[in-house]
Tab-separated table of C-alpha atoms and ligand atoms in Angstrom:
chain	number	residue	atom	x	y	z
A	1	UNK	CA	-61.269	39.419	28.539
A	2	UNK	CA	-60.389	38.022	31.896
A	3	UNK	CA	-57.617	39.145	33.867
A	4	UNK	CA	-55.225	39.638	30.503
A	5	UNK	CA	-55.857	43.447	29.828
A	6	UNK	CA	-52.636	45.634	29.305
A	7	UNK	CA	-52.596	48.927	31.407
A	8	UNK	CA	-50.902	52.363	30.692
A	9	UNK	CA	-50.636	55.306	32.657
A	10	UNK	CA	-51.422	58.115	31.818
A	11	UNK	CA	-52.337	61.865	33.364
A	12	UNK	CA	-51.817	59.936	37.147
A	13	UNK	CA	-54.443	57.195	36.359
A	14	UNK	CA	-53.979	53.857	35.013
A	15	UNK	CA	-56.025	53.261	31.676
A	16	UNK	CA	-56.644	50.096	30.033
A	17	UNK	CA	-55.541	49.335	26.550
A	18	UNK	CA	-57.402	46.275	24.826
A	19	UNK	CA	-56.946	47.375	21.236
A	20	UNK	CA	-56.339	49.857	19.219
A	21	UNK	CA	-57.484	50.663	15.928
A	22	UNK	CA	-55.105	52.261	13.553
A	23	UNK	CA	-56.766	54.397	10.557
A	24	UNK	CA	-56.495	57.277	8.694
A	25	UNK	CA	-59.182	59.586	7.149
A	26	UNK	CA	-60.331	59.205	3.107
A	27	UNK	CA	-61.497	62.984	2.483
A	28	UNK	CA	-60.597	66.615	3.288
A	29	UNK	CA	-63.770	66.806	5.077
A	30	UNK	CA	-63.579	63.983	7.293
A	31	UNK	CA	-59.891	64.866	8.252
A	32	UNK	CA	-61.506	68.342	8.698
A	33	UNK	CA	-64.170	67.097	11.356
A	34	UNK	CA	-61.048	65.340	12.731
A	35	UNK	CA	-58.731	68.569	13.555
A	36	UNK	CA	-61.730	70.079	14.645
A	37	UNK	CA	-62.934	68.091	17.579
A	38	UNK	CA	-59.365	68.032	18.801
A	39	UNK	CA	-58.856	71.635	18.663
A	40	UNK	CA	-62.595	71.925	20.838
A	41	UNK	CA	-65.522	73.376	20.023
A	42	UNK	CA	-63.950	77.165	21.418
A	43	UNK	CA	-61.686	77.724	18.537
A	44	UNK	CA	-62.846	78.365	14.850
A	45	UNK	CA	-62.678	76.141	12.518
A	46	UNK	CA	-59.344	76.123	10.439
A	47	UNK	CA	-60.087	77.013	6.547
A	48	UNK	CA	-59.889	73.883	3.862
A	49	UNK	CA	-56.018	75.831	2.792
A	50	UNK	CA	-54.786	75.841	5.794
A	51	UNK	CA	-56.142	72.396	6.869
A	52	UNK	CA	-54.159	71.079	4.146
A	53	UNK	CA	-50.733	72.826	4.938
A	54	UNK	CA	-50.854	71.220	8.443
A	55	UNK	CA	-52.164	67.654	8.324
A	56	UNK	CA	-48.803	66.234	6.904
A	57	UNK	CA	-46.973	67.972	9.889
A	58	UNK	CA	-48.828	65.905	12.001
A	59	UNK	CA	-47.378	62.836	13.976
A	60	UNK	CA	-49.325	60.018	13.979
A	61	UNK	CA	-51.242	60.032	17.497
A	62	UNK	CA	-54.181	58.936	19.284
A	63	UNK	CA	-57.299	60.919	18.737
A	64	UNK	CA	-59.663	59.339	21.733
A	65	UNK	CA	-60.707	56.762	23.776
A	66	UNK	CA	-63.050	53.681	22.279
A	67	UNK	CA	-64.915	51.577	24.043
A	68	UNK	CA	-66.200	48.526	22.391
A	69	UNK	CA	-69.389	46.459	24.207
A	70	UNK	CA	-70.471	42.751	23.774
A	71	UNK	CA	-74.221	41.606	24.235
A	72	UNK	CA	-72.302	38.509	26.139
A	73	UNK	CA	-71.405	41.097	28.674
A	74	UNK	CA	-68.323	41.941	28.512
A	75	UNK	CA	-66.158	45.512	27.411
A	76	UNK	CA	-63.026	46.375	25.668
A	77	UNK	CA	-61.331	49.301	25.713
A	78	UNK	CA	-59.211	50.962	23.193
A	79	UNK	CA	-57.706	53.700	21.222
A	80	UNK	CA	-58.167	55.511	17.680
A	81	UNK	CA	-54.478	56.285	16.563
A	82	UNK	CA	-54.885	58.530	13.526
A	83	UNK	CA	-51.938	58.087	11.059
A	84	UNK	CA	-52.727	61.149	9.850
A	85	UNK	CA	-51.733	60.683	6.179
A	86	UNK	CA	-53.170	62.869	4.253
A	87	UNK	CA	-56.146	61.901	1.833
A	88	UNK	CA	-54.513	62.689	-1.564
A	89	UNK	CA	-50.833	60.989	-0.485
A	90	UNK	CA	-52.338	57.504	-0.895
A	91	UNK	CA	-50.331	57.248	-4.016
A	92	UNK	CA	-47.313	54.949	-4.325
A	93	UNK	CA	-45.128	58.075	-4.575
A	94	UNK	CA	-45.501	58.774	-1.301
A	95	UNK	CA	-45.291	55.138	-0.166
A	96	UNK	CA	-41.948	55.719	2.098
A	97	UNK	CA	-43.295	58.727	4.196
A	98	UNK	CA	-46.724	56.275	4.622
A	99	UNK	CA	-45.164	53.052	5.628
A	100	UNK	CA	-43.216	55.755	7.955
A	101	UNK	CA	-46.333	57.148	9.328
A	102	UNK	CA	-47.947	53.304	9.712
A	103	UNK	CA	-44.449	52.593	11.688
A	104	UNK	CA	-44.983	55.419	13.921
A	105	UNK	CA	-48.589	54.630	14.470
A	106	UNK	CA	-47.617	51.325	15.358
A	107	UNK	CA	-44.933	52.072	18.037
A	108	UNK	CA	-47.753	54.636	19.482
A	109	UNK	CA	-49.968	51.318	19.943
A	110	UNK	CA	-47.540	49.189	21.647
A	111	UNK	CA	-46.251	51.861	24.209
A	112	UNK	CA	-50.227	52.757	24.970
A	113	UNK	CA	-50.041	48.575	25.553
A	114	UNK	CA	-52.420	47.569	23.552
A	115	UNK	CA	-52.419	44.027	23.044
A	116	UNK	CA	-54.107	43.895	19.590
A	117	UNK	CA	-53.927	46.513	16.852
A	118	UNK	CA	-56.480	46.248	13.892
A	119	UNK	CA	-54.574	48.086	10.974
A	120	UNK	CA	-57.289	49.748	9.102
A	121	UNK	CA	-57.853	50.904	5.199
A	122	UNK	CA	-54.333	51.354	3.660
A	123	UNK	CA	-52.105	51.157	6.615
A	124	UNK	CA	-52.145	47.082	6.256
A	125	UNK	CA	-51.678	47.448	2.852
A	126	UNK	CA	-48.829	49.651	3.256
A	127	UNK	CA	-47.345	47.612	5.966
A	128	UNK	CA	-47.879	43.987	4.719
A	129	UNK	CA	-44.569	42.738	3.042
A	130	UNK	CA	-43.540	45.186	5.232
A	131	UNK	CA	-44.244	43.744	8.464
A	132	UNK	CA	-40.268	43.917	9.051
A	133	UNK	CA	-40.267	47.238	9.728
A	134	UNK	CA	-42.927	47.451	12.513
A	135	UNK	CA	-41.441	48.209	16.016
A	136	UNK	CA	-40.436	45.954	17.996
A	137	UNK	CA	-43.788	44.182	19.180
A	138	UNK	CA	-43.300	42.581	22.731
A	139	UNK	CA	-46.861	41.700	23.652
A	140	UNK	CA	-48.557	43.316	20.990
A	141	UNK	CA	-49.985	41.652	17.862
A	142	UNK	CA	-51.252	43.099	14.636
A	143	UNK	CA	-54.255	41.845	12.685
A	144	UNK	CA	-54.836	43.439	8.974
A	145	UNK	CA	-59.047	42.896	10.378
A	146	UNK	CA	-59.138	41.127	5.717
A	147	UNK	CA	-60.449	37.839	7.418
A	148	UNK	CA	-64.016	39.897	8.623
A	149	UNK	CA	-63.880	42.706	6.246
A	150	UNK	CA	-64.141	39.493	3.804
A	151	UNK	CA	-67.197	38.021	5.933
A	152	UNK	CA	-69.219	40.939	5.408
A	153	UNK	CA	-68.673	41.495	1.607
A	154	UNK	CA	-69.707	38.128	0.804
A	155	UNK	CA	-72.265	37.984	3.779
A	156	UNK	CA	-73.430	41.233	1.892
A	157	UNK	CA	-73.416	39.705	-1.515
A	158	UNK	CA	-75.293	37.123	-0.330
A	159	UNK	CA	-78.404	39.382	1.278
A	160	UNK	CA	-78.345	41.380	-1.903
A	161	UNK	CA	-79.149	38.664	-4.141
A	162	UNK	CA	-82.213	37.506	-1.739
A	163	UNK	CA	-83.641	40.930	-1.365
A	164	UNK	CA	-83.382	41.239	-5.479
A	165	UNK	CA	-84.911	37.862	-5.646
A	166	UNK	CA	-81.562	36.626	-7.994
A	167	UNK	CA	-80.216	32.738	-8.039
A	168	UNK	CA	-76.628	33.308	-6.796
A	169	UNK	CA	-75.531	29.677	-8.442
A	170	UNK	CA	-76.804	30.762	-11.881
A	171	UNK	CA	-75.020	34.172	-11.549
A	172	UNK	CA	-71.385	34.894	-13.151
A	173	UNK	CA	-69.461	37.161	-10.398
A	174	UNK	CA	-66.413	39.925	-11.445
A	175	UNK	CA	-64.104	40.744	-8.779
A	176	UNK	CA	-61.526	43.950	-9.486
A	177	UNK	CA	-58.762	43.462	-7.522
A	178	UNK	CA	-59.013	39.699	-7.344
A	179	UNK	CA	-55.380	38.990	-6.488
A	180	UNK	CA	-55.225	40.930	-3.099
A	181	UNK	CA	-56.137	39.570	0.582
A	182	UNK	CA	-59.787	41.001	0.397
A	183	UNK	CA	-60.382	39.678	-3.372
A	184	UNK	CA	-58.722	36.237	-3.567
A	185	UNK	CA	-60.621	35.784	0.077
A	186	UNK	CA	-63.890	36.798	-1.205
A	187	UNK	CA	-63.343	34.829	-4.479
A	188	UNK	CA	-62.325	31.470	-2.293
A	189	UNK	CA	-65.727	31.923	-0.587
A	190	UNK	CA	-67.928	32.900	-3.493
A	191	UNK	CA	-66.529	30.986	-6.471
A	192	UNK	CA	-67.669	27.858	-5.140
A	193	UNK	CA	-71.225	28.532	-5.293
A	194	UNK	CA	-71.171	30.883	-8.346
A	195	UNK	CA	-71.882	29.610	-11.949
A	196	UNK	CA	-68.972	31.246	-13.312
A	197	UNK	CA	-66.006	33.478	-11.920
A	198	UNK	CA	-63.942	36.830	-13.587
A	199	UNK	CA	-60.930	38.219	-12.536
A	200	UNK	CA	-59.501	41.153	-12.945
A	201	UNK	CA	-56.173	42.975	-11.410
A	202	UNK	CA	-53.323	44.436	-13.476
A	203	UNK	CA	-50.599	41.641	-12.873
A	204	UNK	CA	-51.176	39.050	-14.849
A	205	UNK	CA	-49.221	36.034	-13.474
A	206	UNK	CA	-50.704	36.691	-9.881
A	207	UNK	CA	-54.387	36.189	-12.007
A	208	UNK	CA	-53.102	33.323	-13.614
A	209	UNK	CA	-51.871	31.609	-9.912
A	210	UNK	CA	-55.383	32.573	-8.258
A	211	UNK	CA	-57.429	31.582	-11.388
A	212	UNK	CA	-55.499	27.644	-11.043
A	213	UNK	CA	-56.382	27.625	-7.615
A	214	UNK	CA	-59.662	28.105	-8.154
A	215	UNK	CA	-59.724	25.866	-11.356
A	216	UNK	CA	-58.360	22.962	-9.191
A	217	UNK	CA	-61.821	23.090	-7.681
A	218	UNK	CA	-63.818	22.865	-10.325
A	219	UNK	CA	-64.217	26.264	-10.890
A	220	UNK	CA	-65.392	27.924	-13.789
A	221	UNK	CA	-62.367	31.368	-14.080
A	222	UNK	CA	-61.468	33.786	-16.533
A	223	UNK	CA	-58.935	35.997	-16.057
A	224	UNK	CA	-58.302	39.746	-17.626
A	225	UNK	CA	-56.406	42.830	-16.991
A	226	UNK	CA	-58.849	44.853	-18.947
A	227	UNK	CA	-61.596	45.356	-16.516
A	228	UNK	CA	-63.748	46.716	-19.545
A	229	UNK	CA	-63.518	43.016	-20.867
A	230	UNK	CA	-65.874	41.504	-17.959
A	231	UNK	CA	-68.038	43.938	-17.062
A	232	UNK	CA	-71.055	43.734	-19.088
A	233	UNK	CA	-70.950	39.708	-18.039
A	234	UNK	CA	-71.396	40.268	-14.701
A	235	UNK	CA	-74.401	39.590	-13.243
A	236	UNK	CA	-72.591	40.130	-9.560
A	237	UNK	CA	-69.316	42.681	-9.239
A	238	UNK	CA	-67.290	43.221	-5.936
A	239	UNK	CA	-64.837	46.256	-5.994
A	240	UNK	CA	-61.695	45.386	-3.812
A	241	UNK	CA	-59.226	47.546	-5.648
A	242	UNK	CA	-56.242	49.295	-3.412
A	243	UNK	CA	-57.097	52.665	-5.240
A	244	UNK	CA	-55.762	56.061	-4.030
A	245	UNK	CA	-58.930	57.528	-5.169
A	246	UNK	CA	-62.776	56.717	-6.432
A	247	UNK	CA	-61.387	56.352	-9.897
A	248	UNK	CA	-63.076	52.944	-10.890
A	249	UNK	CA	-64.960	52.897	-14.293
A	250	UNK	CA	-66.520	49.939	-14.588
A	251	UNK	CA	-67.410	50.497	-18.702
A	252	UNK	CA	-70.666	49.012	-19.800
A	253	UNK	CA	-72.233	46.801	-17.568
A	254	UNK	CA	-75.305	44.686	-17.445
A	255	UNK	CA	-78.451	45.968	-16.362
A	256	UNK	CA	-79.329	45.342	-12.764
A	257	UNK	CA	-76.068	43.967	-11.752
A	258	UNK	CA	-75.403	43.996	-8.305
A	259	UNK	CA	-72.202	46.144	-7.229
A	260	UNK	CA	-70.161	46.017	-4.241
A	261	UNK	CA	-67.817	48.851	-3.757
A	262	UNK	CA	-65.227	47.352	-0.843
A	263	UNK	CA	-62.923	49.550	-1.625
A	264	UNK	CA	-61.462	52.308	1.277
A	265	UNK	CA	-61.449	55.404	-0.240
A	266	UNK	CA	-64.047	53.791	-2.668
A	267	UNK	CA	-63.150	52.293	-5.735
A	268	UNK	CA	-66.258	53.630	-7.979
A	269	UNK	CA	-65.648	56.844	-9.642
A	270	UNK	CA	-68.546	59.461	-8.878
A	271	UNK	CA	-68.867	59.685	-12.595
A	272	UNK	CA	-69.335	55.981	-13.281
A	273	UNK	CA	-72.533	55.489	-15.098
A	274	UNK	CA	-74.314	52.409	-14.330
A	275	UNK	CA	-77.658	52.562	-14.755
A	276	UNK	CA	-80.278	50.191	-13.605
A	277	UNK	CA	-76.984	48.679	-11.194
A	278	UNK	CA	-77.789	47.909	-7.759
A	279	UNK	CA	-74.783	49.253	-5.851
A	280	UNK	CA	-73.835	48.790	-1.898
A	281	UNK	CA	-71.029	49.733	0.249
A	282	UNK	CA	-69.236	46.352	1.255
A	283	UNK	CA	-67.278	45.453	4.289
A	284	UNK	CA	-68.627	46.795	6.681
A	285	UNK	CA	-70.414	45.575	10.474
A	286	UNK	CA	-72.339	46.776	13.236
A	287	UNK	CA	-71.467	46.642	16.957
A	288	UNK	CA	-74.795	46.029	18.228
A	289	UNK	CA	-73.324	46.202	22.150
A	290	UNK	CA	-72.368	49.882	22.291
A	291	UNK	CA	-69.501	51.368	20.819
A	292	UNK	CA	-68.324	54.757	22.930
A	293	UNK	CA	-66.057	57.917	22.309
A	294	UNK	CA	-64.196	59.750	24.067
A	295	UNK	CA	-63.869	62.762	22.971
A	296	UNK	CA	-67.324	61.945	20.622
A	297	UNK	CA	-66.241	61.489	17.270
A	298	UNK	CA	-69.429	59.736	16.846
A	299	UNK	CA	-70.036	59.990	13.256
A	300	UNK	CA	-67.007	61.870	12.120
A	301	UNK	CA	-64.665	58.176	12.808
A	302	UNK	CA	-67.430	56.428	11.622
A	303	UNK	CA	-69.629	58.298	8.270
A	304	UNK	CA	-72.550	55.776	8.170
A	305	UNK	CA	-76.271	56.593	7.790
A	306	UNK	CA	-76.539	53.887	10.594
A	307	UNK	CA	-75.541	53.342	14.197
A	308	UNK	CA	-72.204	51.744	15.276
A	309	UNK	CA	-71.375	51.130	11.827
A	310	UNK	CA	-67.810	50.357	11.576
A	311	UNK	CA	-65.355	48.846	8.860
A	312	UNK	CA	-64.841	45.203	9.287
A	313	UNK	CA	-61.318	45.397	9.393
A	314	UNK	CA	-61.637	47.528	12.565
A	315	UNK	CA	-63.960	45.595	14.015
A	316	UNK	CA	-61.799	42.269	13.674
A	317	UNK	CA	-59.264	43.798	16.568
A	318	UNK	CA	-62.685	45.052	18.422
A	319	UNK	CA	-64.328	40.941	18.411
A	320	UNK	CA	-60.715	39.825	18.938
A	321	UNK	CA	-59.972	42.020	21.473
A	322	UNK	CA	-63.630	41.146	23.606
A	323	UNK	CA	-63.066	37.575	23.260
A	324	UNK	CA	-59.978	37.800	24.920
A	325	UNK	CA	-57.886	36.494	21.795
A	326	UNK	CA	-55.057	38.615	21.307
A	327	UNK	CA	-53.513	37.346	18.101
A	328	UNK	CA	-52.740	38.226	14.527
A	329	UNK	CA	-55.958	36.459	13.413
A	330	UNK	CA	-55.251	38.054	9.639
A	331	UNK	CA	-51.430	38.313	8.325
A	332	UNK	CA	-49.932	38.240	5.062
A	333	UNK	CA	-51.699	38.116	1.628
A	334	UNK	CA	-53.645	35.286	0.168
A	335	UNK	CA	-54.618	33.281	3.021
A	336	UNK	CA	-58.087	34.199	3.675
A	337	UNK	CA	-60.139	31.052	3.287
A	338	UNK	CA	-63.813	30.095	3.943
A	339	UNK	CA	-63.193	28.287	6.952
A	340	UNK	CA	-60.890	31.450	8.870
A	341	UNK	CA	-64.187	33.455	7.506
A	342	UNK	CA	-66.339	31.373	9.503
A	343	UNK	CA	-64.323	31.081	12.384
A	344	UNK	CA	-64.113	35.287	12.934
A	345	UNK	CA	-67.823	35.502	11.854
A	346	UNK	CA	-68.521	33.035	14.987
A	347	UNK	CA	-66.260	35.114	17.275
A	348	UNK	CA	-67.987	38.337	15.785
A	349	UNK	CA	-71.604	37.466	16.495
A	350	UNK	CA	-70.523	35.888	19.656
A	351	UNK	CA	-70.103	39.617	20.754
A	352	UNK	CA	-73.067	41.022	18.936
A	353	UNK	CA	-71.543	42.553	15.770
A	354	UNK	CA	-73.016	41.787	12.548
A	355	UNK	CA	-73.431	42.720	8.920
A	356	UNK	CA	-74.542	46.416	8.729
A	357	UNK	CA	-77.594	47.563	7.292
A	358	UNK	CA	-76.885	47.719	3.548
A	359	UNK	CA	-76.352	51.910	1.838
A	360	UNK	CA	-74.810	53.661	-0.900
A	361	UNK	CA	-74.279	56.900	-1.287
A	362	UNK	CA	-77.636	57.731	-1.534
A	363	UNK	CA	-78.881	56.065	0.976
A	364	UNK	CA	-79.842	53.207	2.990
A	365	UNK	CA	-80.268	50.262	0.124
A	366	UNK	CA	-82.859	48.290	1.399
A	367	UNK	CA	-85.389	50.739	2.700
A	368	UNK	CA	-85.298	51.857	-0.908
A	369	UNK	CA	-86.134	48.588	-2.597
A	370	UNK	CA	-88.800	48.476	0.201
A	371	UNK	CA	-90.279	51.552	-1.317
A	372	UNK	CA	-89.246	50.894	-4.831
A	373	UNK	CA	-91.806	47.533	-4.082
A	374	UNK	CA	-94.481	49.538	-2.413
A	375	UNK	CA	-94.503	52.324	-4.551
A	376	UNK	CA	-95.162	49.409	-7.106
A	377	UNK	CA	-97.527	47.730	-5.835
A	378	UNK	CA	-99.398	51.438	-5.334
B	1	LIG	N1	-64.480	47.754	3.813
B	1	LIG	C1	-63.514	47.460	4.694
B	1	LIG	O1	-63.717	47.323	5.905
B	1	LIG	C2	-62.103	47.257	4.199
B	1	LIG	C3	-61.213	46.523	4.974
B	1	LIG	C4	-59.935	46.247	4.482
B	1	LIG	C5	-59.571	46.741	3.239
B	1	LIG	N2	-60.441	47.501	2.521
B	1	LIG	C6	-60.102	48.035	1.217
B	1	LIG	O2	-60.124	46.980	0.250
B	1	LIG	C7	-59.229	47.294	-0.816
B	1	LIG	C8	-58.288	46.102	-1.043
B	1	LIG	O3	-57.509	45.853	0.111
B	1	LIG	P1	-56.454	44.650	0.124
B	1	LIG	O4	-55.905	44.561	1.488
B	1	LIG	O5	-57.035	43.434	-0.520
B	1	LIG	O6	-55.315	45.240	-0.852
B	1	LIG	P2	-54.185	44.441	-1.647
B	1	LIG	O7	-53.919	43.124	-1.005
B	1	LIG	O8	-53.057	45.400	-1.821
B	1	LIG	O9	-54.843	44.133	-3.069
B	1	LIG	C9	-55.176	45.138	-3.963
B	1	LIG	C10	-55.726	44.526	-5.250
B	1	LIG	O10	-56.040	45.591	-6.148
B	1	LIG	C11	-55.346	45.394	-7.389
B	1	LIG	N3	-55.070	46.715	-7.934
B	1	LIG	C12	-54.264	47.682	-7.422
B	1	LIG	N4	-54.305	48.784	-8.200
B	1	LIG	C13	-55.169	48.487	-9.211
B	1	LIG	C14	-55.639	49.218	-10.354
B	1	LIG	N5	-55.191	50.457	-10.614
B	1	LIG	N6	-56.543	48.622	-11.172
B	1	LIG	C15	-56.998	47.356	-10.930
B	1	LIG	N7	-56.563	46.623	-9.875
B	1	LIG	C16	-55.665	47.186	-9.041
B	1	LIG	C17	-54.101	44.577	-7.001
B	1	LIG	O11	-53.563	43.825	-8.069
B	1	LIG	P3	-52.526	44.457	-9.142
B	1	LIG	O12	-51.501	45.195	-8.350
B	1	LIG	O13	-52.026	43.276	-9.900
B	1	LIG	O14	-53.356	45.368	-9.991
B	1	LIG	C18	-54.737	43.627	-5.991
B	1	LIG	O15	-55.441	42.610	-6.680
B	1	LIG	C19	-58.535	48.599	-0.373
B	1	LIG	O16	-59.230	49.714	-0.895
B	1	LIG	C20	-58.700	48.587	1.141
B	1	LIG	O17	-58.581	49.854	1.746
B	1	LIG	C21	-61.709	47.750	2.977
């Protein structure tokens, strides 16, 4: 990090602003868990009614302090600025009052100084094509964090397949929601080692551009809008859908397929039945130098049955930020490429954070195929 960290005052003391990490919560509960800690552990908790008549009163703001370590050594420090939209406003109708809330979230980063700002879940969806009507920047710069959210999908993909003992090159891979910055990047650095490629979004001509790209390599695509098409001929499927909601059925699919849901809030429905179907959470990294709250919202920011576990597009402004490169690493849509992948992979492990220990919702996902093996073997 050097000399080049930005520096706010606050309360009388002077803090230091790295990065800051701009996010909003998925669920009723985890907003709840959110409100809570910031009203203190002295006042009651608010019930689920009126928890829901206040969140969209309130202004995007920071919620605590982060600190971010590297095994080389070094730390980063940042903030968690909540957007505070509310879980079931994800929806376009409510697009204006979110790209609002983004904006304000935004112009909370750069006054704090902080020279990087990963956008996290839908706020970089909201904001991209929208980039226009961020605040005026000055030293700031914005990364979407697509680039290593994409690493660890197909870093994930790639772990599943060897722990299920599966040859990746003779397997046919479906990604739903192909045509956006975390699909097309995942399907530029999977399709080339993949016997044969699906893709699925509901715009057809951006399928059709994506599915020539890919074509122009030598790669075997088919393209459909009607996810229910592909999904029994999938031996590998990676979620990436921008869905307001865990709405994602899937249909029929082929026993002891592998599924990654990338998706933030997830893309599989709860009532998806896929039995036999190895499914993972995707995206997602571990800080392996120390990752620090203040206030702790250890475990409410970050709902993983592991350590440190954070999204990757979070922790893209985090490895940015402690290698001292304050830059919009990913922008726009579409440009996420094998080589960028590699390049923010390097920079990540440089600072100790890695692919997270694989789960679902039931659970850590490899120490149950570890049992599932010992249990057979008796
Ligand atoms: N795990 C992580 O760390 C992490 C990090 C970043 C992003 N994400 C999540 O990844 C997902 C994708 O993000 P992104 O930035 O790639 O978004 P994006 O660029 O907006 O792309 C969204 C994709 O989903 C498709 N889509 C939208 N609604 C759909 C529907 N109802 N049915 C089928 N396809 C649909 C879009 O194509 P059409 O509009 O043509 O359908 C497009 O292909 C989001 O849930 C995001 O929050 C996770």
């Amino acid at each position: 990090m050097g000399g080049s960290v930005a520096s706010v005052a606050r309360r009388g003391q002077v803090m230091e602003v790295d990065f800051a990490l701009v996010g909003h919560q998925d669920s009723w509960r985890a907003a709840a868990d959110v409100l809570a800690v910031l009203r203190g552990p002295e006042r009651t908790p608010l019930p689920d009614d009126e928890i829901k008549d206040i969140l969209p009163w309130i202004p995007p703001r920071a919620v605590c302090h982060v600190e971010a370590g590297s095994i080389a050594g070094v730390k980063a420090r940042g903030l968690y600025i909540d957007s505070f939209i509310p879980p079931d406003r994800l929806e376009a109708a409510y697009m204006h009052e979110n790209i609002a809330r983004v904006r304000g979230a935004a112009a909370y980063a750069i006054k704090a100084g902080a020279k990087i700002v990963s956008l996290g879940g839908f706020s970089s969806i909201l904001i991209e094509g929208n980039f226009d009507q961020l605040p005026e920047r000055h030293d700031t710069a914005f990364t979407t964090g697509n680039t290593l959210t994409v690493g660890f999908i197909v870093q994930g993909i790639k772990k599943m397949c060897a722990l299920e003992g599966r040859n990746i090159r003779r397997s046919t891979l479906l990604i739903v929601g192909a045509t956006g910055d975390v699909g097309s990047g995942c399907a530029r650095c999977l399709a080339p080692i993949m016997k044969r490629v699906l893709l699925s979004a509901r715009n057809v001509e951006r399928l059709r551009r994506l599915a020539a790209e890919l074509q122009a390599d030598g790669v075997q695509v088919e393209i459909a809008t009607d996810v229910q098409r592909f999904s029994a001929e999938a031996d590998v499927v990676i979620c990436a859908a921008s869905l307001a909601s865990p709405s994602l059925l899937l249909g029929r699919i082929a026993p002891d397929a592998i599924v990654c849901d990338a998706g933030y809030p997830k893309n599989l429905s709860p009532s998806a039945e896929m039995p036999g179907a190895r499914v993972f959470f995707g995206g997602l990294g571990q800080i392996t130098g120390g990752l620090r709250f203040a206030p702790d919202f250890h475990g409410i920011l970050n709902r993983h049955p592991f350590p440190d576990v954070v999204h990757g597009c979070l922790l893209e402004g985090m490895a940015l930020a402690l290698e001292g490169r304050f830059e919009p690493f990913s922008q726009g849509r579409g440009y996420i490429t094998q080589e960028r992948v590699e390049k923010i992979e390097t920079i990540a492990a440089r600072h100790g954070i890695y692919l997270a220990p694989l789960y679902n919702a039931n659970g850590p996902v490899e120490e149950g195929l570890y049992c599932q093996r010992e249990c057979s073997r008796g």
